[in-house]
Amino acid sequence: MPIWIHFEFMWIPHRFGGHPHPPFKNLMTLIGWQNYGDSPNGEARTIQWVEFDYDETTREGYARCQFLIDTPLPEGWLKPGLLIELVSGGNRILAIGKIVEERST
């Protein structure tokens, strides 16, 4: 059964190391949790951007993403309010975000 995550995010401008283009459907990124970065389970997981709403003017949006593997996350890791980083290419931070409850896109 797929694992879903819903989050609000701010897309990092390219001049600060982000991606030169806005997010797009089926984008694959690594997700890391700021609270659990030092945890033994703090490994990043790959997600696929399935649906999102993004405002290019404010660089803010909401996304509904699916984890590529169905391995359960530790208890509480999908709790609304947790801060996350969305990374690509090793260490390029594309966005920062906060987990939220599911809503319509």
mmCIF file of C-alpha atoms in Angstrom:
data_model
loop_
_atom_site.group_PDB
_atom_site.id
_atom_site.type_symbol
_atom_site.label_atom_id
_atom_site.label_comp_id
_atom_site.label_asym_id
_atom_site.label_seq_id
_atom_site.Cartn_x
_atom_site.Cartn_y
_atom_site.Cartn_z
ATOM 1 C CA MET A 1 0.000 0.000 0.000
ATOM 2 C CA PRO A 2 1.507 3.376 -0.984
ATOM 3 C CA ILE A 3 2.615 5.856 1.657
ATOM 4 C CA TRP A 4 1.614 9.480 0.991
ATOM 5 C CA ILE A 5 2.911 12.746 2.382
ATOM 6 C CA HIS A 6 1.327 16.187 2.148
ATOM 7 C CA PHE A 7 3.332 19.340 2.721
ATOM 8 C CA GLU A 8 3.539 23.070 2.159
ATOM 9 C CA PHE A 9 6.830 24.153 0.662
ATOM 10 C CA MET A 10 8.984 27.063 -0.435
ATOM 11 C CA TRP A 11 10.947 26.474 -3.651
ATOM 12 C CA ILE A 12 14.561 27.673 -3.329
ATOM 13 C CA PRO A 13 15.691 30.133 -6.046
ATOM 14 C CA HIS A 14 18.401 28.849 -8.390
ATOM 15 C CA ARG A 15 20.772 31.636 -7.366
ATOM 16 C CA PHE A 16 20.750 30.161 -3.837
ATOM 17 C CA GLY A 17 21.410 26.610 -5.038
ATOM 18 C CA GLY A 18 17.874 25.529 -5.950
ATOM 19 C CA HIS A 19 16.602 24.240 -9.271
ATOM 20 C CA PRO A 20 16.369 26.637 -12.259
ATOM 21 C CA HIS A 21 12.814 25.437 -13.047
ATOM 22 C CA PRO A 22 9.659 25.191 -10.926
ATOM 23 C CA PRO A 23 8.464 21.818 -9.611
ATOM 24 C CA PHE A 24 6.822 19.500 -12.150
ATOM 25 C CA LYS A 25 4.617 16.404 -12.102
ATOM 26 C CA ASN A 26 6.502 13.145 -11.451
ATOM 27 C CA LEU A 27 9.548 15.008 -10.085
ATOM 28 C CA MET A 28 11.616 12.689 -7.888
ATOM 29 C CA THR A 29 13.300 14.167 -4.830
ATOM 30 C CA LEU A 30 14.821 12.928 -1.623
ATOM 31 C CA ILE A 31 13.061 13.993 1.540
ATOM 32 C CA GLY A 32 14.816 14.474 4.852
ATOM 33 C CA TRP A 33 13.384 15.439 8.232
ATOM 34 C CA GLN A 34 15.041 18.335 10.028
ATOM 35 C CA ASN A 35 14.078 16.922 13.459
ATOM 36 C CA TYR A 36 15.488 13.475 12.722
ATOM 37 C CA GLY A 37 18.632 14.226 10.724
ATOM 38 C CA ASP A 38 20.900 12.751 13.407
ATOM 39 C CA SER A 39 18.681 9.730 14.063
ATOM 40 C CA PRO A 40 19.861 6.244 13.051
ATOM 41 C CA ASN A 41 16.641 6.132 10.984
ATOM 42 C CA GLY A 42 17.326 9.611 9.606
ATOM 43 C CA GLU A 43 18.045 8.423 6.107
ATOM 44 C CA ALA A 44 16.447 10.285 3.233
ATOM 45 C CA ARG A 45 13.644 8.632 1.283
ATOM 46 C CA THR A 46 12.686 9.154 -2.340
ATOM 47 C CA ILE A 47 9.288 10.643 -3.140
ATOM 48 C CA GLN A 48 7.466 11.326 -6.399
ATOM 49 C CA TRP A 49 5.510 14.560 -6.792
ATOM 50 C CA VAL A 50 2.035 13.463 -7.881
ATOM 51 C CA GLU A 51 -0.091 16.589 -7.378
ATOM 52 C CA PHE A 52 0.837 20.088 -6.342
ATOM 53 C CA ASP A 53 -0.266 23.692 -6.396
ATOM 54 C CA TYR A 54 2.577 26.184 -6.870
ATOM 55 C CA ASP A 55 2.663 29.995 -7.098
ATOM 56 C CA GLU A 56 5.710 31.119 -9.117
ATOM 57 C CA THR A 57 5.429 34.657 -7.718
ATOM 58 C CA THR A 58 5.695 33.702 -4.038
ATOM 59 C CA ARG A 59 7.604 30.439 -4.708
ATOM 60 C CA GLU A 60 5.249 28.730 -2.251
ATOM 61 C CA GLY A 61 3.012 25.727 -2.731
ATOM 62 C CA TYR A 62 1.328 22.576 -1.483
ATOM 63 C CA ALA A 63 2.231 19.074 -2.657
ATOM 64 C CA ARG A 64 0.857 15.549 -2.410
ATOM 65 C CA CYS A 65 3.652 13.051 -2.918
ATOM 66 C CA GLN A 66 4.087 9.295 -2.809
ATOM 67 C CA PHE A 67 7.045 7.428 -1.343
ATOM 68 C CA LEU A 68 8.671 5.104 -3.878
ATOM 69 C CA ILE A 69 9.030 2.297 -1.356
ATOM 70 C CA ASP A 70 6.355 1.064 1.018
ATOM 71 C CA THR A 71 8.702 0.512 3.965
ATOM 72 C CA PRO A 72 6.926 2.004 6.979
ATOM 73 C CA LEU A 73 8.345 5.152 8.517
ATOM 74 C CA PRO A 74 9.040 5.381 12.233
ATOM 75 C CA GLU A 75 6.046 6.395 14.340
ATOM 76 C CA GLY A 76 5.218 10.103 14.097
ATOM 77 C CA TRP A 77 7.366 10.924 11.065
ATOM 78 C CA LEU A 78 4.336 12.045 9.012
ATOM 79 C CA LYS A 79 2.972 14.210 11.812
ATOM 80 C CA PRO A 80 1.741 17.647 10.665
ATOM 81 C CA GLY A 81 4.110 20.420 11.657
ATOM 82 C CA LEU A 82 7.369 18.535 11.110
ATOM 83 C CA LEU A 83 9.907 20.424 8.998
ATOM 84 C CA ILE A 84 11.397 18.767 5.911
ATOM 85 C CA GLU A 85 14.034 19.348 3.233
ATOM 86 C CA LEU A 86 13.572 18.275 -0.386
ATOM 87 C CA VAL A 87 16.893 17.453 -2.004
ATOM 88 C CA SER A 88 18.186 16.436 -5.432
ATOM 89 C CA GLY A 89 21.591 15.599 -6.842
ATOM 90 C CA GLY A 90 23.215 14.657 -3.580
ATOM 91 C CA ASN A 91 23.035 17.866 -1.610
ATOM 92 C CA ARG A 92 21.143 20.443 -3.701
ATOM 93 C CA ILE A 93 18.233 21.625 -1.542
ATOM 94 C CA LEU A 94 15.308 22.311 -3.886
ATOM 95 C CA ALA A 95 12.734 23.246 -1.260
ATOM 96 C CA ILE A 96 12.028 23.401 2.425
ATOM 97 C CA GLY A 97 8.657 22.527 3.809
ATOM 98 C CA LYS A 98 6.298 21.570 6.590
ATOM 99 C CA ILE A 99 4.124 18.461 6.711
ATOM 100 C CA VAL A 100 0.393 19.302 6.749
ATOM 101 C CA GLU A 101 -2.936 17.499 6.636
ATOM 102 C CA GLU A 102 -4.207 16.443 3.203
ATOM 103 C CA ARG A 103 -6.189 19.045 1.271
ATOM 104 C CA SER A 104 -7.409 19.551 -2.297
ATOM 105 C CA THR A 105 -4.932 20.775 -4.910
#
